[in-house]
Structure formats: structure tokens, C-alpha cells
mmCIF file of C-alpha atoms in Angstrom:
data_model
loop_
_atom_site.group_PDB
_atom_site.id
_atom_site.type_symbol
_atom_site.label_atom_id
_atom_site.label_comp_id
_atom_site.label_asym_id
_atom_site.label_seq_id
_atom_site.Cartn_x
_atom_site.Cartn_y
_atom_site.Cartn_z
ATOM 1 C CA UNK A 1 9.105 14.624 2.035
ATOM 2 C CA UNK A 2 5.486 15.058 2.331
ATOM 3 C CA UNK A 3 3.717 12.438 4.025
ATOM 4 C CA UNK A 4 0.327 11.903 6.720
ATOM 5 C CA UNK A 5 0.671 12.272 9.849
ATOM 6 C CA UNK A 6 -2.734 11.734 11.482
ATOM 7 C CA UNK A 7 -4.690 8.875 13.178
ATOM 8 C CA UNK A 8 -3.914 5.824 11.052
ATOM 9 C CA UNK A 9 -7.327 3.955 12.216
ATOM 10 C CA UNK A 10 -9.050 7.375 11.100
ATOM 11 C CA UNK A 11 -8.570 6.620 7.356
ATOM 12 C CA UNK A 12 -9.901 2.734 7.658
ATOM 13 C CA UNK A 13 -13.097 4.061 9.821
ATOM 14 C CA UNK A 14 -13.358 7.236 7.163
ATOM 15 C CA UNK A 15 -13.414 4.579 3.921
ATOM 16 C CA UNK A 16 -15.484 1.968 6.165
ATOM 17 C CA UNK A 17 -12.384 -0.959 5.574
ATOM 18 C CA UNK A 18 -10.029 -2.181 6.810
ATOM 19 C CA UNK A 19 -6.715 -1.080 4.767
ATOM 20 C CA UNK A 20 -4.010 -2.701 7.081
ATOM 21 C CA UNK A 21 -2.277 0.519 7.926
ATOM 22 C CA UNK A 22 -1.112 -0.492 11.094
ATOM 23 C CA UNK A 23 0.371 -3.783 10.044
ATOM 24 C CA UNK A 24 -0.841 -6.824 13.072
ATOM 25 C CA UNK A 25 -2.549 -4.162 14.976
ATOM 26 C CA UNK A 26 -5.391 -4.915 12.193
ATOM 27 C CA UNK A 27 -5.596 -8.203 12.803
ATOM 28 C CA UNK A 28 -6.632 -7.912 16.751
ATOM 29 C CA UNK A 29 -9.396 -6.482 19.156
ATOM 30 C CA UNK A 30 -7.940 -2.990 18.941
ATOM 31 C CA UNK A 31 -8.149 -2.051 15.362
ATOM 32 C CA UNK A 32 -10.061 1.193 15.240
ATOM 33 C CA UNK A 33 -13.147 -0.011 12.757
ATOM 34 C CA UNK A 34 -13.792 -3.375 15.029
ATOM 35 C CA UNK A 35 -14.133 -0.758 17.907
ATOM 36 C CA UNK A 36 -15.917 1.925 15.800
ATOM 37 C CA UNK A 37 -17.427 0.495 12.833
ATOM 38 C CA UNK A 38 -18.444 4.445 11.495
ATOM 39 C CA UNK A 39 -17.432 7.016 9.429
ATOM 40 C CA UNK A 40 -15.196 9.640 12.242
ATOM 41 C CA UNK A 41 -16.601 12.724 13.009
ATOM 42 C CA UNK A 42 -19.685 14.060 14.703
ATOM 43 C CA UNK A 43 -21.944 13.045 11.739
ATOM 44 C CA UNK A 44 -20.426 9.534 11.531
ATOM 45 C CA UNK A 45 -23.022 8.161 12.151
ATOM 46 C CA UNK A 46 -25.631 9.619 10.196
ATOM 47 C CA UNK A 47 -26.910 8.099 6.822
ATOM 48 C CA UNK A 48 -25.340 9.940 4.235
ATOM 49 C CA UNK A 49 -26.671 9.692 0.431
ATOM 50 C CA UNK A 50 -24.145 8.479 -1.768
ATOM 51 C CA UNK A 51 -23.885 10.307 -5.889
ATOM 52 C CA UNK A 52 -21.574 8.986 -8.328
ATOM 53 C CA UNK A 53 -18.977 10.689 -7.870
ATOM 54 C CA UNK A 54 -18.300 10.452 -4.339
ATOM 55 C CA UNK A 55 -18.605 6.517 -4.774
ATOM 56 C CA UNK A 56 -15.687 6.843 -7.213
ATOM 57 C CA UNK A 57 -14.146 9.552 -5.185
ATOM 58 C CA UNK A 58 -13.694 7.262 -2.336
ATOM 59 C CA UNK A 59 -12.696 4.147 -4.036
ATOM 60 C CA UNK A 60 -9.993 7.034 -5.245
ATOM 61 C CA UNK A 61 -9.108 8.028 -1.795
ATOM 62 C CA UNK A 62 -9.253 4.314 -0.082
ATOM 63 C CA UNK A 63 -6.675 2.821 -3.019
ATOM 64 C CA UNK A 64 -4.033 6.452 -2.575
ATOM 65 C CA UNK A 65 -4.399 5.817 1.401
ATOM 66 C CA UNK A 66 -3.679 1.905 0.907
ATOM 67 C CA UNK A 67 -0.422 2.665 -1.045
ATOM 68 C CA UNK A 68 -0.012 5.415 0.885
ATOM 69 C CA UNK A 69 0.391 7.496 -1.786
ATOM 70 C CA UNK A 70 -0.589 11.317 -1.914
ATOM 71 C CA UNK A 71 -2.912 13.054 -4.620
ATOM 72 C CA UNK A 72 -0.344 14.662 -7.060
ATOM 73 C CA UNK A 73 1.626 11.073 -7.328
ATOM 74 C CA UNK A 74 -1.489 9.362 -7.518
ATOM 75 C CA UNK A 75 -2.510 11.205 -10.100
ATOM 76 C CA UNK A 76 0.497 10.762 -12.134
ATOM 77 C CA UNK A 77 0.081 7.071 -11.624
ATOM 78 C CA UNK A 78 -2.831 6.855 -13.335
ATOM 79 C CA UNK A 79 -1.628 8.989 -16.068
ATOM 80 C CA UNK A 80 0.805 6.684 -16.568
ATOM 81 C CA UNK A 81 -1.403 3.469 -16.521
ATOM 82 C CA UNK A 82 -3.668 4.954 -18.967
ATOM 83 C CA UNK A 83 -0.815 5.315 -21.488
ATOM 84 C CA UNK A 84 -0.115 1.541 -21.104
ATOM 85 C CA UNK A 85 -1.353 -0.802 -23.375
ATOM 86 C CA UNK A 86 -4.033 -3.068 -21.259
ATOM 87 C CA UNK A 87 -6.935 -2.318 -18.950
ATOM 88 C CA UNK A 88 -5.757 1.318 -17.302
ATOM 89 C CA UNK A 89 -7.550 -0.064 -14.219
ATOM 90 C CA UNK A 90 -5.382 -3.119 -13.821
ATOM 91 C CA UNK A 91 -1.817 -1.330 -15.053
ATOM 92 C CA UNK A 92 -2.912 1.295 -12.281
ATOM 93 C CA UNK A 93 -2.844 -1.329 -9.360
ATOM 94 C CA UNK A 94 0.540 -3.067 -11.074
ATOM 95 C CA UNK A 95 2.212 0.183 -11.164
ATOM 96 C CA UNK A 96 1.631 0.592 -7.397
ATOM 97 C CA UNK A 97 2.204 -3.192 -6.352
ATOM 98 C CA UNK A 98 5.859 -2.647 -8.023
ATOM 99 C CA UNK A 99 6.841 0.187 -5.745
ATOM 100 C CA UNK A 100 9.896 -0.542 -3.508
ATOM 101 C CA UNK A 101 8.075 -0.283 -0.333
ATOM 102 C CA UNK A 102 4.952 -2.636 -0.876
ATOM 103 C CA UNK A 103 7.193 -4.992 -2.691
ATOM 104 C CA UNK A 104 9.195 -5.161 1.212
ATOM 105 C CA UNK A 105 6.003 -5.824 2.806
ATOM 106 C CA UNK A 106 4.846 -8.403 0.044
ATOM 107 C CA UNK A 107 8.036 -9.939 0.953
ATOM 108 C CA UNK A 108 7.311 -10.136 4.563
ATOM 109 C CA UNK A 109 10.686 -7.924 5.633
ATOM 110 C CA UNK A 110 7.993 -5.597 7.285
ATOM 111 C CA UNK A 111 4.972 -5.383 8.534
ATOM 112 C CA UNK A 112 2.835 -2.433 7.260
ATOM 113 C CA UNK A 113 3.831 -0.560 4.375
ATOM 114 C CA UNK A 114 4.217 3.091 6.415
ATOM 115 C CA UNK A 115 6.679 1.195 8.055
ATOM 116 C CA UNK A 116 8.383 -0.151 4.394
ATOM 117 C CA UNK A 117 8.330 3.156 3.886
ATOM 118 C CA UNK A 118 10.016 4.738 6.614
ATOM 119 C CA UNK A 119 12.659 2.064 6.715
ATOM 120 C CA UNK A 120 13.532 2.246 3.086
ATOM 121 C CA UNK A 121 14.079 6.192 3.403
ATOM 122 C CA UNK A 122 16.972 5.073 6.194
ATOM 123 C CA UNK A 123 18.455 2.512 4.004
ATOM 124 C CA UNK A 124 17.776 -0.542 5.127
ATOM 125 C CA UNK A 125 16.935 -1.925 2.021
ATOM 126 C CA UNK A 126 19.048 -2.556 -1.508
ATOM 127 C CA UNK A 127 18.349 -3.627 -4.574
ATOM 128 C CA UNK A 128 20.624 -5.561 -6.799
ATOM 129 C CA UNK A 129 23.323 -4.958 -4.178
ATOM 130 C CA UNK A 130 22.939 -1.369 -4.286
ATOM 131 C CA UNK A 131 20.977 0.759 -1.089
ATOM 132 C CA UNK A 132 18.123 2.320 -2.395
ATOM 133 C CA UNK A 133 16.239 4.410 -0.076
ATOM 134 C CA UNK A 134 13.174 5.839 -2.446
ATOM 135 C CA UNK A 135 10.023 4.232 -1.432
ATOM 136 C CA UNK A 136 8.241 5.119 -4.790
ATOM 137 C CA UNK A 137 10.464 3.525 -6.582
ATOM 138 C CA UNK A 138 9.970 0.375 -9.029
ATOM 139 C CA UNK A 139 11.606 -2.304 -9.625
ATOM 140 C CA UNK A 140 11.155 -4.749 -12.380
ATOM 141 C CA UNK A 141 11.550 -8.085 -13.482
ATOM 142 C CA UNK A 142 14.749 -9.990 -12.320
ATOM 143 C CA UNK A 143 15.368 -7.206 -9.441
ATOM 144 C CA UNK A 144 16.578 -8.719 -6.176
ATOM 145 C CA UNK A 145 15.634 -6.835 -3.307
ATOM 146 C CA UNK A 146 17.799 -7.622 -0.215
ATOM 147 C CA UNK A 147 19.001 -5.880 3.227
ATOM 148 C CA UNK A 148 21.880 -3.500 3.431
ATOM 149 C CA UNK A 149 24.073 -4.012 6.291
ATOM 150 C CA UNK A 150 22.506 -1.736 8.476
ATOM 151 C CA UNK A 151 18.730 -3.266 7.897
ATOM 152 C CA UNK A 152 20.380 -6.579 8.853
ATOM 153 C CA UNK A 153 20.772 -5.333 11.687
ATOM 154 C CA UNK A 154 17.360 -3.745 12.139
ATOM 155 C CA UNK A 155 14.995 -5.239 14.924
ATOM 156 C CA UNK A 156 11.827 -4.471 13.266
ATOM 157 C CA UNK A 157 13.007 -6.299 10.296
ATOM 158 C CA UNK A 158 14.236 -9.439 12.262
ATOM 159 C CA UNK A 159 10.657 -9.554 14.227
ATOM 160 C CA UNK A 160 9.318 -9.370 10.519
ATOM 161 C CA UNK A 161 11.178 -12.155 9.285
ATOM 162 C CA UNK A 162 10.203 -14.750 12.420
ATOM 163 C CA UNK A 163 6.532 -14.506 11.768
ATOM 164 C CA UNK A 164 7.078 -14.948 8.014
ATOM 165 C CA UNK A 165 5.720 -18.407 7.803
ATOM 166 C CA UNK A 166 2.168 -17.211 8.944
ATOM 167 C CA UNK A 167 2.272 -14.460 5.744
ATOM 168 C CA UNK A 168 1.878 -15.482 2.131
ATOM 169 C CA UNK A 169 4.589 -14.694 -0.933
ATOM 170 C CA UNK A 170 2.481 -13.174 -4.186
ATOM 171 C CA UNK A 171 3.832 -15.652 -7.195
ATOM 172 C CA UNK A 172 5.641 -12.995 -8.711
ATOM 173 C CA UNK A 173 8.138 -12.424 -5.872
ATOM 174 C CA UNK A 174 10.448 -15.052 -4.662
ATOM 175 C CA UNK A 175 11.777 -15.444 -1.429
ATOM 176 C CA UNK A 176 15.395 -16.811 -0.255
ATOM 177 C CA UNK A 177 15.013 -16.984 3.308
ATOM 178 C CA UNK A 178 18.694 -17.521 3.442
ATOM 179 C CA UNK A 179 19.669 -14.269 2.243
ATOM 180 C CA UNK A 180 16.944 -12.858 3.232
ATOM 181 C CA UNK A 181 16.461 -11.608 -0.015
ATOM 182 C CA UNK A 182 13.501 -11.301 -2.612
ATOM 183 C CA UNK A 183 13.564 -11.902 -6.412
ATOM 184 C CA UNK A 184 11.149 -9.778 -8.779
ATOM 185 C CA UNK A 185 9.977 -13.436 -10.889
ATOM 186 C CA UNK A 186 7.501 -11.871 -12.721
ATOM 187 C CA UNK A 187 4.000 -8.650 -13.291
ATOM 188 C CA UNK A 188 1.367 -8.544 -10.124
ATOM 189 C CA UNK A 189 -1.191 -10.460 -10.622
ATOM 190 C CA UNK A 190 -4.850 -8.770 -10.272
ATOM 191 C CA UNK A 191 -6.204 -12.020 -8.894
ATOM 192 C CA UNK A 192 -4.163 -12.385 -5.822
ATOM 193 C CA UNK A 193 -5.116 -8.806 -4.307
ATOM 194 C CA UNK A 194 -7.637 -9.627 -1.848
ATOM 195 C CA UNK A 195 -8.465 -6.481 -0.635
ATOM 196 C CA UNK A 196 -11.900 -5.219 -2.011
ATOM 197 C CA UNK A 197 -10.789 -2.672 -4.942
ATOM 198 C CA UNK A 198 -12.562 -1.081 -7.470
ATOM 199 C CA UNK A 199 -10.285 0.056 -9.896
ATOM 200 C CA UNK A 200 -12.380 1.247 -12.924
ATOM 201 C CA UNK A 201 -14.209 3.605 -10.674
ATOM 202 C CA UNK A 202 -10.699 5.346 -9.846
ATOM 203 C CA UNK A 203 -10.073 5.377 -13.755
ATOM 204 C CA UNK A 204 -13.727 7.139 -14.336
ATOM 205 C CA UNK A 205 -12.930 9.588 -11.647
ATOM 206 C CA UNK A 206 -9.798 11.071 -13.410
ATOM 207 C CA UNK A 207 -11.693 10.695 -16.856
#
């Protein structure tokens, strides 16, 4: 399985935002772009001219690094959001907020989503009752995403799940605390995703 494995804080400093790669690292004194708000490299800090296409180029590359997704599935992402009926732009980032491992960390089970992902490929996760351990894939409406009983034993999951009251549930997931387990309610909404995406320029960069 393909997969990056460089400097996380490199990618936030090389798109100039924070992405949240490194789950409550971001959120403190030592994430990367608080310490080094510049592009890495020894012409970081130059003052680079910006065409068209390398605006929507890197809108491109900060939304595959967020989702941490690489080029050729990317690319057959928005393929596939294009075909849908709707704006491709908004289908694109629906497609990607369904996949299994940023629907754990919307769920609060874990804390970044390299880390959804890396616990879903040991099978610590199961949905509708049944381990699944494929971070790219979807689930749907009605899907209940729970723990197998090898995540329940998982420490990185139970540190998750203590600090869960200080992260907020998107209103098309449900949470039973109880279980824990998460029910698929509803479609992501475009309104709730905070983080500063332009998603037309991603669909004019493939057109």
C-alpha cells in the first residue's frame, strides 16, 4: 500500500495551512507552520509569482494531502464526482468526507486521519458488525461504524474517546457513546467544513 512517508509539518508549511495532519500536535506551540510560517526549502522564503494554474494546482495538492489521498485515487475521485448529478465541486468533497477513515476521525475514535488510517488497515474498526480494514472505503447512509474487539482494546482509541467532549459530531453522523459506535444519519454537509477549501479550482484543474 502506497502511502507518504515524509515530514508531516512539511506539507502544512509547503500549502501555507494548517491541514491537521498531526491530529492535537496542531493545536499547540509546536506545530511546524506556527514555528515556520514559510514555504520549506531554501527558497521558502522568497516571493514567488503565482499563474493560474499553480493556484489551482495547489488547492489540488492541499485537498489530496488533507484526505490523504494520493494522485491516481484523487483523480478518480473527481472523475467520479463529475459524473454525479450536482455541483462536481461539492460531490468531490462528499465523496471524500464518506471514506471510512475520516468518517473515524469525524467521529472522534481518533485523532488525525493518518492515524484512522493506519488503525483501520489493522482492524480496529467494523462496520455493520463486520471488520473492515480499507481506509478508502465508503460507507453510506444507515452504516454503523463501531470497534472490533481488538480496537476496543486499542489505547489510542480509548485516549480518543476521553477527550471527545472537547470535539464536535458533523450532523450527519451520530454518536452512541455507549457503544462507542457511530451511525451514518445522513450526506456531508458543505457548510460544516471549516477548513478553507476551494473546490471549483480542483474541478478546473482536471478540466
Amino acid at each position: 500500500m502506497a502511502r507518504y512517508l515524509g515530514a508531516a509539518c512539511r506539507l502544512c508549511r509547503r500549502e501555507g495551512a494548517k491541514l491537521f495532519l498531526k491530529g492535537d500536535r496542531c493545536f499547540t506551540d509546536k506545530c511546524g507552520i506556527e514555528r515556520r510560517n514559510y514555504p520549506p526549502g531554501q527558497h521558502g522564503q522568497g516571493r514567488p509569482k503565482f499563474s493560474d494554474y499553480s493556484v489551482q494546482l495547489r488547492e489540488k495538492q492541499k485537498v489530496r494531502r488533507i484526505y490523504c489521498v494520493l494522485e491516481r485515487q484523487f483523480r478518480k475521485t473527481v472523475r467520479e464526482a463529475e459524473r454525479m448529478s450536482g455541483v462536481a465541486g461539492e460531490n468531490l468533497l462528499a465523496l471524500l468526507e464518506r471514506r471510512l477513515d475520516n468518517v473515524v476521525l469525524r467521529l472522534g475514535f481518533v485523532t488525525s486521519r493518518s492515524e484512522g488510517r493506519q488503525l483501520v488497515r489493522h482492524g480496529h474498526f467494523s462496520v455493520n458488525g463486520r471488520r473492515l480494514d480499507i481506509p478508502s472505503a465508503r460507507v453510506g447512509k444507515g452504516d454503523v461504524v463501531g470497534l472490533t474487539a481488538r480496537g476496543a482494546k486499542a489505547a489510542r482509541i480509548q485516549g480518543s474517546l476521553e477527550s471527545i467532549e472537547t470535539r464536535s459530531i458533523p450532523s450527519w453522523l451520530e454518536l452512541d457513546p455507549a457503544g462507542p459506535t457511530g451511525t451514518v444519519t445522513g450526506d456531508p454537509v458543505r457548510e460544516e467544513l471549516t477548513l478553507p477549501i476551494q473546490e471549483q479550482l480542483i474541478v478546473e484543474f482536471y478540466s
